[in-house]
Short mmCIF file of C-alpha atoms in Angstrom, two decimals:
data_model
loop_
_atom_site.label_atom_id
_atom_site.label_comp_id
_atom_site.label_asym_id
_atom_site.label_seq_id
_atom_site.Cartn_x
_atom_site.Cartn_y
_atom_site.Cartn_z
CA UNK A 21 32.82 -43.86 -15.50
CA UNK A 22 36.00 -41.37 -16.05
CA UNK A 23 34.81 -40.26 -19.57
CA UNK A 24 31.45 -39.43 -17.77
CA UNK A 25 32.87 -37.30 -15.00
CA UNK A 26 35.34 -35.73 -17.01
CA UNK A 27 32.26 -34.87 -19.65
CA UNK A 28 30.69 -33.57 -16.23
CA UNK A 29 33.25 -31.84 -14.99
CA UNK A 30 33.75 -30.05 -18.57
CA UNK A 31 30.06 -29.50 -18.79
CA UNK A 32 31.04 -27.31 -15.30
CA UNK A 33 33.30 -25.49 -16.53
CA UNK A 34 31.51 -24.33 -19.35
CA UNK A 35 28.12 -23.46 -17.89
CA UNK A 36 30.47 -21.19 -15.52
CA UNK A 37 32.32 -19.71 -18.32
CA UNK A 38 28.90 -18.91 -19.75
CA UNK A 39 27.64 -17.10 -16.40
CA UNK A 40 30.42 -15.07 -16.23
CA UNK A 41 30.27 -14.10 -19.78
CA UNK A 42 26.40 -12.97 -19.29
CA UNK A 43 27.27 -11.31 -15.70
CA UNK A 44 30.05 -9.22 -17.89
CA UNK A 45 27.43 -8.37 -20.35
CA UNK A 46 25.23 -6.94 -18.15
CA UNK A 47 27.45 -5.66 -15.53
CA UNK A 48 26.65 -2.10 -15.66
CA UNK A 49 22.58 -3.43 -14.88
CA UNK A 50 24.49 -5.52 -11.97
CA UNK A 51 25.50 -2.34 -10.56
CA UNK A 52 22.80 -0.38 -10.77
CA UNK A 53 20.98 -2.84 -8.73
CA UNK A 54 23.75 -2.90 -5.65
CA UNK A 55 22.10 0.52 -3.84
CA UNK A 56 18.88 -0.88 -4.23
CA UNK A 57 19.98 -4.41 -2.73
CA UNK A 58 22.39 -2.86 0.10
CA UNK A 59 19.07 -0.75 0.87
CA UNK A 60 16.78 -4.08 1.51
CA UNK A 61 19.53 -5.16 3.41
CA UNK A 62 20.36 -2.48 5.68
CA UNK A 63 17.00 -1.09 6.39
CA UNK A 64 14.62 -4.58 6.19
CA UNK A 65 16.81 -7.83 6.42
CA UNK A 66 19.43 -7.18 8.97
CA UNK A 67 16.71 -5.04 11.55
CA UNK A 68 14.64 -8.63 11.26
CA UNK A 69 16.78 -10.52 13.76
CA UNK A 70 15.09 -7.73 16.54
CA UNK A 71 11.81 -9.40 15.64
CA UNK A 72 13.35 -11.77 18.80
CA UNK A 73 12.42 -9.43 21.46
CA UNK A 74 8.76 -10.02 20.75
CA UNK A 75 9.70 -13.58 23.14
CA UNK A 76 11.68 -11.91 25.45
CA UNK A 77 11.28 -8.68 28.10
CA UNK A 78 13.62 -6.45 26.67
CA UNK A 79 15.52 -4.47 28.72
CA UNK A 80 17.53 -2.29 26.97
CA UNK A 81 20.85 -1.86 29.72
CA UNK A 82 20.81 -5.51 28.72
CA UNK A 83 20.61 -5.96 25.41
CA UNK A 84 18.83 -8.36 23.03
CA UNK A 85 21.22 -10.96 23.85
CA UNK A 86 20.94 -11.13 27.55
CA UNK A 87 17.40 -10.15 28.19
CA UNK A 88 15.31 -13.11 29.55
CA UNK A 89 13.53 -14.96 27.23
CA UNK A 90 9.52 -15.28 28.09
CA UNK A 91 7.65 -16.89 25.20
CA UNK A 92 4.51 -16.00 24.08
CA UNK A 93 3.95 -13.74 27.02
CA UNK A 94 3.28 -10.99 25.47
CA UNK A 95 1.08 -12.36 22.33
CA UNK A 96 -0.85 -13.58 25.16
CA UNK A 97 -1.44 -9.72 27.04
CA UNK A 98 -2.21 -8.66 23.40
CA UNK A 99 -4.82 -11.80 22.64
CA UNK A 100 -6.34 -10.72 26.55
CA UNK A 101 -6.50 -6.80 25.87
CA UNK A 102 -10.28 -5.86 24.45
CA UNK A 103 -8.05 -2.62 23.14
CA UNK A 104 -6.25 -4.23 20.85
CA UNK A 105 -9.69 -6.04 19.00
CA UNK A 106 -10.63 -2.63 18.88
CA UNK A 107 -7.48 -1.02 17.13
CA UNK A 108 -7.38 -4.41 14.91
CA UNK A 109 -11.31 -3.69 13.91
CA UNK A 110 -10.75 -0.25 12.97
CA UNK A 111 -7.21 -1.71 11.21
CA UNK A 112 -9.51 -3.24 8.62
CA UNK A 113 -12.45 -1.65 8.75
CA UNK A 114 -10.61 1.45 7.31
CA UNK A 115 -8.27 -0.41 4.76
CA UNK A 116 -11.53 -2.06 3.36
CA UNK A 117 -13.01 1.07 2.60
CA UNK A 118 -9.93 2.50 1.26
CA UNK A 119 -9.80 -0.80 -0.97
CA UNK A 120 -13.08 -0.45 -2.03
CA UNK A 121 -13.38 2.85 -2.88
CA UNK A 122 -9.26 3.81 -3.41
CA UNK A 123 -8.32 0.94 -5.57
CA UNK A 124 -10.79 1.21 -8.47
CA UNK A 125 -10.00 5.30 -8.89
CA UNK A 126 -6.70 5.37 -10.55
CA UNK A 127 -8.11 2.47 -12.44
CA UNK A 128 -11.09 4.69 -13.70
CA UNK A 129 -9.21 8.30 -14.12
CA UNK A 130 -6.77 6.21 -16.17
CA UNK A 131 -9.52 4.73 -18.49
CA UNK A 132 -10.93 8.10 -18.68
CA UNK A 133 -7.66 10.06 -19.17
CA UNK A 134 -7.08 7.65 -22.22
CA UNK A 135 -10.03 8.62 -23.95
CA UNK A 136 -9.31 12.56 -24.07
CA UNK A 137 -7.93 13.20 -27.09
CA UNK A 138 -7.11 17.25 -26.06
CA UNK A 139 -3.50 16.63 -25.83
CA UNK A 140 -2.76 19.75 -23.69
CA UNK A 141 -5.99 19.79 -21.48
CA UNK A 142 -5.16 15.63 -21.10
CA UNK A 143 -1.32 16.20 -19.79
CA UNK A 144 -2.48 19.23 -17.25
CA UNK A 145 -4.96 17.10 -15.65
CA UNK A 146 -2.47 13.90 -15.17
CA UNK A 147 0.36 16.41 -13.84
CA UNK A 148 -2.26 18.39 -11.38
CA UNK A 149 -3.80 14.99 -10.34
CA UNK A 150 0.10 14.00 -9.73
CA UNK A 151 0.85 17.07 -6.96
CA UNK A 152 -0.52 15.56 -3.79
CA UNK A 153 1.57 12.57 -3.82
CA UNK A 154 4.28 14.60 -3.71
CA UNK A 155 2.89 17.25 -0.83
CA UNK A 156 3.89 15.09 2.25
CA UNK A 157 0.64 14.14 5.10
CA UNK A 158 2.31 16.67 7.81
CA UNK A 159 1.00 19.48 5.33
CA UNK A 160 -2.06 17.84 4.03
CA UNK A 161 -3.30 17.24 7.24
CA UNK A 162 -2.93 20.71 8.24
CA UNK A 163 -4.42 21.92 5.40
CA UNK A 164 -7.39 19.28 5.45
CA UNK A 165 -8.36 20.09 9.00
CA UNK A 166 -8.18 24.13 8.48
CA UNK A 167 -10.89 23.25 5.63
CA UNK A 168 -13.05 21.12 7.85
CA UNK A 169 -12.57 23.21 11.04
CA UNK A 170 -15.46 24.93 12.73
CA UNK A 171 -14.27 28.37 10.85
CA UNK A 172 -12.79 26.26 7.75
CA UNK A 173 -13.84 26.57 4.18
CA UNK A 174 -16.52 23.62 4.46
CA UNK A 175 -18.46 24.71 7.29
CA UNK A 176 -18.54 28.75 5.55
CA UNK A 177 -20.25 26.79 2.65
CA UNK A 178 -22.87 25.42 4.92
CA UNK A 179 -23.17 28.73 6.60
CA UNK A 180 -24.23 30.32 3.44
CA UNK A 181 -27.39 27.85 3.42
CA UNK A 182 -28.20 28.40 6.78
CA UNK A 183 -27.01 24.78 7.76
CA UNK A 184 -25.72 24.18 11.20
CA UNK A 185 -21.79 23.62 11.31
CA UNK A 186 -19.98 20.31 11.69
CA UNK A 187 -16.97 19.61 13.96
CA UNK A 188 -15.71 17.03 11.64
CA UNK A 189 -12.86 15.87 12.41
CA UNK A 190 -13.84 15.28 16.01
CA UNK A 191 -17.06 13.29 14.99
CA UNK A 192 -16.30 9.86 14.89
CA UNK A 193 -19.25 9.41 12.15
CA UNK A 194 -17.63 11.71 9.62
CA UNK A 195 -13.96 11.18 10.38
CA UNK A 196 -13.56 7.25 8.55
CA UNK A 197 -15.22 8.83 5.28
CA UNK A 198 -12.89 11.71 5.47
CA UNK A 199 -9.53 9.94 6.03
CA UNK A 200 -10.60 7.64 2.80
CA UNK A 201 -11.53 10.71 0.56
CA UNK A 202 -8.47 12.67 1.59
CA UNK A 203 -6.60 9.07 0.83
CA UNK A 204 -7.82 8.79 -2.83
CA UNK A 205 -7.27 12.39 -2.95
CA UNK A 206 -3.60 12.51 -2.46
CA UNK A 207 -2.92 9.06 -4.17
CA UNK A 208 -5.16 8.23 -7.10
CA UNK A 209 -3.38 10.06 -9.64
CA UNK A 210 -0.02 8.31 -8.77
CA UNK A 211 -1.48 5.27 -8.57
CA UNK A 212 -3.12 5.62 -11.96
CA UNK A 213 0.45 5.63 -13.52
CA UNK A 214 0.59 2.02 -13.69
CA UNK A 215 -1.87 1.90 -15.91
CA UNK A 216 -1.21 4.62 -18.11
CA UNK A 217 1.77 2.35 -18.72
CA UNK A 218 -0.50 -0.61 -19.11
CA UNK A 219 -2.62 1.10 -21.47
CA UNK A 220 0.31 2.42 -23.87
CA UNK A 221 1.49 -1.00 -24.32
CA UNK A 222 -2.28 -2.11 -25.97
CA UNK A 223 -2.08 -2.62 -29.74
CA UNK A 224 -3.80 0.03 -31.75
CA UNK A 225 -4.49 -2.26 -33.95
CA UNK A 226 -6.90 -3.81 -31.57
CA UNK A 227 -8.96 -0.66 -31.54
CA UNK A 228 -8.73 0.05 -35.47
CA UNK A 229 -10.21 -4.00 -35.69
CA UNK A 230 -12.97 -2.98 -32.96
CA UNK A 231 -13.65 0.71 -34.71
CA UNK A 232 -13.86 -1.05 -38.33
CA UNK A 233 -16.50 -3.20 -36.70
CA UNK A 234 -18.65 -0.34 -35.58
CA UNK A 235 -17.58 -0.66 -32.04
CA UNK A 236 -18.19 2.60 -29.63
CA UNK A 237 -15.83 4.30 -27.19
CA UNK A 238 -17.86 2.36 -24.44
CA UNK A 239 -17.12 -0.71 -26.09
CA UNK A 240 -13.58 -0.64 -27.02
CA UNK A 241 -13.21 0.25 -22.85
CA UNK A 242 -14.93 -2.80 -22.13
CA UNK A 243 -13.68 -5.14 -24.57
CA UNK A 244 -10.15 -4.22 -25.38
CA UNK A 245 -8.92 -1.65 -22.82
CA UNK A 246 -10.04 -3.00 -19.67
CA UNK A 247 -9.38 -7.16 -19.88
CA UNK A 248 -5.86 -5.99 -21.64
CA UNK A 249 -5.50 -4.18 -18.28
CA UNK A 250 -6.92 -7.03 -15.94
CA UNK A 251 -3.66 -8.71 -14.90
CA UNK A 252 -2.14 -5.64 -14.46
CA UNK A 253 -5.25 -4.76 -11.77
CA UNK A 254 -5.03 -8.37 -10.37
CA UNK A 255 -1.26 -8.59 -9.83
CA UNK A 256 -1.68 -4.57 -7.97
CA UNK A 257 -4.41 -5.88 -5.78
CA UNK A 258 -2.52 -8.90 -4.24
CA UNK A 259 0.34 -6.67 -3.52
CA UNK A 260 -2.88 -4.24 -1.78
CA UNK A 261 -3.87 -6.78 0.45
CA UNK A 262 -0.13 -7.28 1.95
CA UNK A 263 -0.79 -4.06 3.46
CA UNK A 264 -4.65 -4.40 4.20
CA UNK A 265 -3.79 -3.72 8.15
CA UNK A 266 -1.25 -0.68 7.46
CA UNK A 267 -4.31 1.72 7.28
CA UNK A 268 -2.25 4.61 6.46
CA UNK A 269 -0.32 5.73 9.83
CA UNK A 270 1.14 9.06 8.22
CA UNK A 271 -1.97 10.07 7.15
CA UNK A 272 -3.98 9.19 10.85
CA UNK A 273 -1.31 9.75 12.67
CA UNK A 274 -1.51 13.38 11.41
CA UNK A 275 -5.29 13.76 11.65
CA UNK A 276 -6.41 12.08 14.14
CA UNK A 277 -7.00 13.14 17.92
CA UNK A 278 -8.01 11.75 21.41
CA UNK A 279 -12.40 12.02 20.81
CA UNK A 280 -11.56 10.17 17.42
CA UNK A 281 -9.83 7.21 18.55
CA UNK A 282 -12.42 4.61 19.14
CA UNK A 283 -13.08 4.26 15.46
CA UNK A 284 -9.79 5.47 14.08
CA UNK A 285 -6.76 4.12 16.47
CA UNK A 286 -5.14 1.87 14.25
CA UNK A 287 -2.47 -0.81 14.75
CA UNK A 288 0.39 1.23 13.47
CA UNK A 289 -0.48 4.34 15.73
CA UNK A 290 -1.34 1.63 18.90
CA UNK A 291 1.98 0.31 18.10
CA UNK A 292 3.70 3.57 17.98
CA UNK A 293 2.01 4.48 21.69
CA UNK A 294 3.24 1.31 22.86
CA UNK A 295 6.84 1.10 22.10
CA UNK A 296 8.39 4.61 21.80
CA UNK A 297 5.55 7.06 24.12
CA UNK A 298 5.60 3.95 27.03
CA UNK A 299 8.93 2.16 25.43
CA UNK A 300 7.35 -1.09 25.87
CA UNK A 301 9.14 -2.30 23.16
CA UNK A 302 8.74 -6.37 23.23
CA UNK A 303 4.84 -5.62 23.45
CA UNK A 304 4.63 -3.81 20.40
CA UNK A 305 7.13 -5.77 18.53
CA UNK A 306 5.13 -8.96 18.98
CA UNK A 307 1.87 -7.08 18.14
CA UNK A 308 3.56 -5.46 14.49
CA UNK A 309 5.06 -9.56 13.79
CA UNK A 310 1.25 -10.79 14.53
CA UNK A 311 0.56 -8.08 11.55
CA UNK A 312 3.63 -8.96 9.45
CA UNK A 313 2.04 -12.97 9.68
CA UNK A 314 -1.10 -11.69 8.86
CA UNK A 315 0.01 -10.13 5.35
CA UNK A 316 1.82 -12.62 4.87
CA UNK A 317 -1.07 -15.01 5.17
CA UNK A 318 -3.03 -12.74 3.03
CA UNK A 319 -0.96 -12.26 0.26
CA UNK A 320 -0.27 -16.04 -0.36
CA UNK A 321 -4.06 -16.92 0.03
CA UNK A 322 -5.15 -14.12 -2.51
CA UNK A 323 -2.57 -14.98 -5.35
CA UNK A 324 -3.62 -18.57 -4.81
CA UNK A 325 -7.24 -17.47 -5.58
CA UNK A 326 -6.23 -15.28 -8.37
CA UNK A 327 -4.32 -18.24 -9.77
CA UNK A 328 -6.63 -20.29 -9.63
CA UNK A 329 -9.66 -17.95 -11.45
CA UNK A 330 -7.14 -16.07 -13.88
CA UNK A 331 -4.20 -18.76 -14.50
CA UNK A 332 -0.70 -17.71 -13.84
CA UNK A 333 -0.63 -14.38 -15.62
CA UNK A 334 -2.92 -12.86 -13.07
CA UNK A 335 -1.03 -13.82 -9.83
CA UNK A 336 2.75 -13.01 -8.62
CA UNK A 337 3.99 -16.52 -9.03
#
């Protein structure tokens, strides 16, 4: 028994002696990662613990601490307010159609962009396609509803073939479709960077095998370059769905206006009326937690599916 625990306790010693010597080795990489780590702390860990006022009627000459505790009170008033289906519907109805029409671009201008061999044409179009990520929504928006105003560049077009003009952004028929093209607008090319990566990691010698056997472009996209890009998609669109009920409040919050909310008000924006316009701030905490549980939810059931079609190199864990 005392030859075992000294063999354990010297079997201690030396697996710590081995950690320190790998933390050494790497301890520039160690502190490259502390701003990134005091950042998640600061700004998303420690503000968690005010997720408690969503059972409690802040009051803020109170505090957190002292303010009475009440429950599920005010899940309840959200559950009983018709409003809040509505913002909730509109949550997903205009994530889904950014998902369904946002997600596959990069994927596509990336597939394209890889078969352009015009080295100088190929680099313009990824750096102009780049721009709007970097032009923030407070200018887009400005810019998008000058072009889609009454006097704006899109109803001049329509002028010139006698059509009648469109308010657009105060038709609640137009406005989804234009908040989801002005969202693949500013973000595709961005996005696509991923896979650009992706793609530059694929063995040429995939494509020589595939060109030797008389394979087309077509082909070699649908054979090689896409399923070699497939977990990359798959792993993406799990961490998409964690934000399925975000919407986009920069971009609506900037667009949007009063004869537009009943198919645009979204939860972030509801939220945002809630707690800081009528600071009814345990009413909209409890109704951003109900969305935190809900991505949460999401994300765990789609990598489970994911798993279980594509095996674990097509999920997050």
């Amino acid at each position: 028994m005392k030859n075992a625990a000294v063999l354990s306790r010297q079997m201690s010693v030396s697996a710590r002696s081995s950690l320190m010597k790998r933390l050494r080795s790497h301890k520039v990489l160690l502190l490259m990662m502390v701003p990134g780590i005091a950042y998640f702390i600061i700004f998303h860990y420690i503000p968690m613990a005010g997720v408690v006022i969503a059972f409690k009627d802040f009051r803020i000459l109170q505090g957190i601490a002292a303010s009475p505790w009440v429950g599920m009170k005010h899940f309840d008033k959200a559950f009983s307010d018709p409003y809040f289906y509505t913002v909730l519907k509109n949550s997903i109805i205009i994530s889904m159609l950014k998902l369904l029409f946002g997600f596959p671009a990069p994927v596509l201008f990336a597939l394209l962009m890889n078969e352009i061999r015009h080295m100088i044409f190929k680099k313009v179009a990824q750096t102009v396609s780049y721009l709007p990520h970097f032009i923030s929504w407070v200018v887009l928006s400005g810019i998008f509803i000058s072009l889609f105003s009454l006097e704006g560049a899109v109803n001049g077009f329509m002028r010139m073939f006698h059509l009648t003009p469109v308010m657009y952004m105060a038709e609640q028929s137009y406005f989804r479709w234009i908040l989801v093209i002005t969202d693949i607008y500013q973000s595709f090319g961005w996005d696509s960077i991923i896979y650009f990566a992706a793609i530059a990691g694929i063995s040429q010698e995939l494509y020589d095998s595939a060109l030797i056997d008389g394979a087309g472009r077509f082909k070699r996209i649908l054979y090689i370059t896409f399923p070699m890009l497939l977990p990359t998609i798959c792993i993406l669109l799990i961490l998409r769905m964690a934000y399925i009920l975000d919407a986009g409040f920069n971009q609506i919050f900037n667009m949007y206006n009063p004869t537009v909310y009943e198919v645009s008000d979204i939860i972030d924006t509801y939220v945002y009326r809630k707690g800081l316009i009528e600071a009814n701030y345990s009413y909209s905490t409890a109704v951003g937690l109900f969305k935190s549980v809900i991505a949460l939810i999401l994300i765990v059931t789609v990598n489970k599916a994911v798993k279980a079609m594509g095996g674990k190199d097509h999920s997050l864990w």
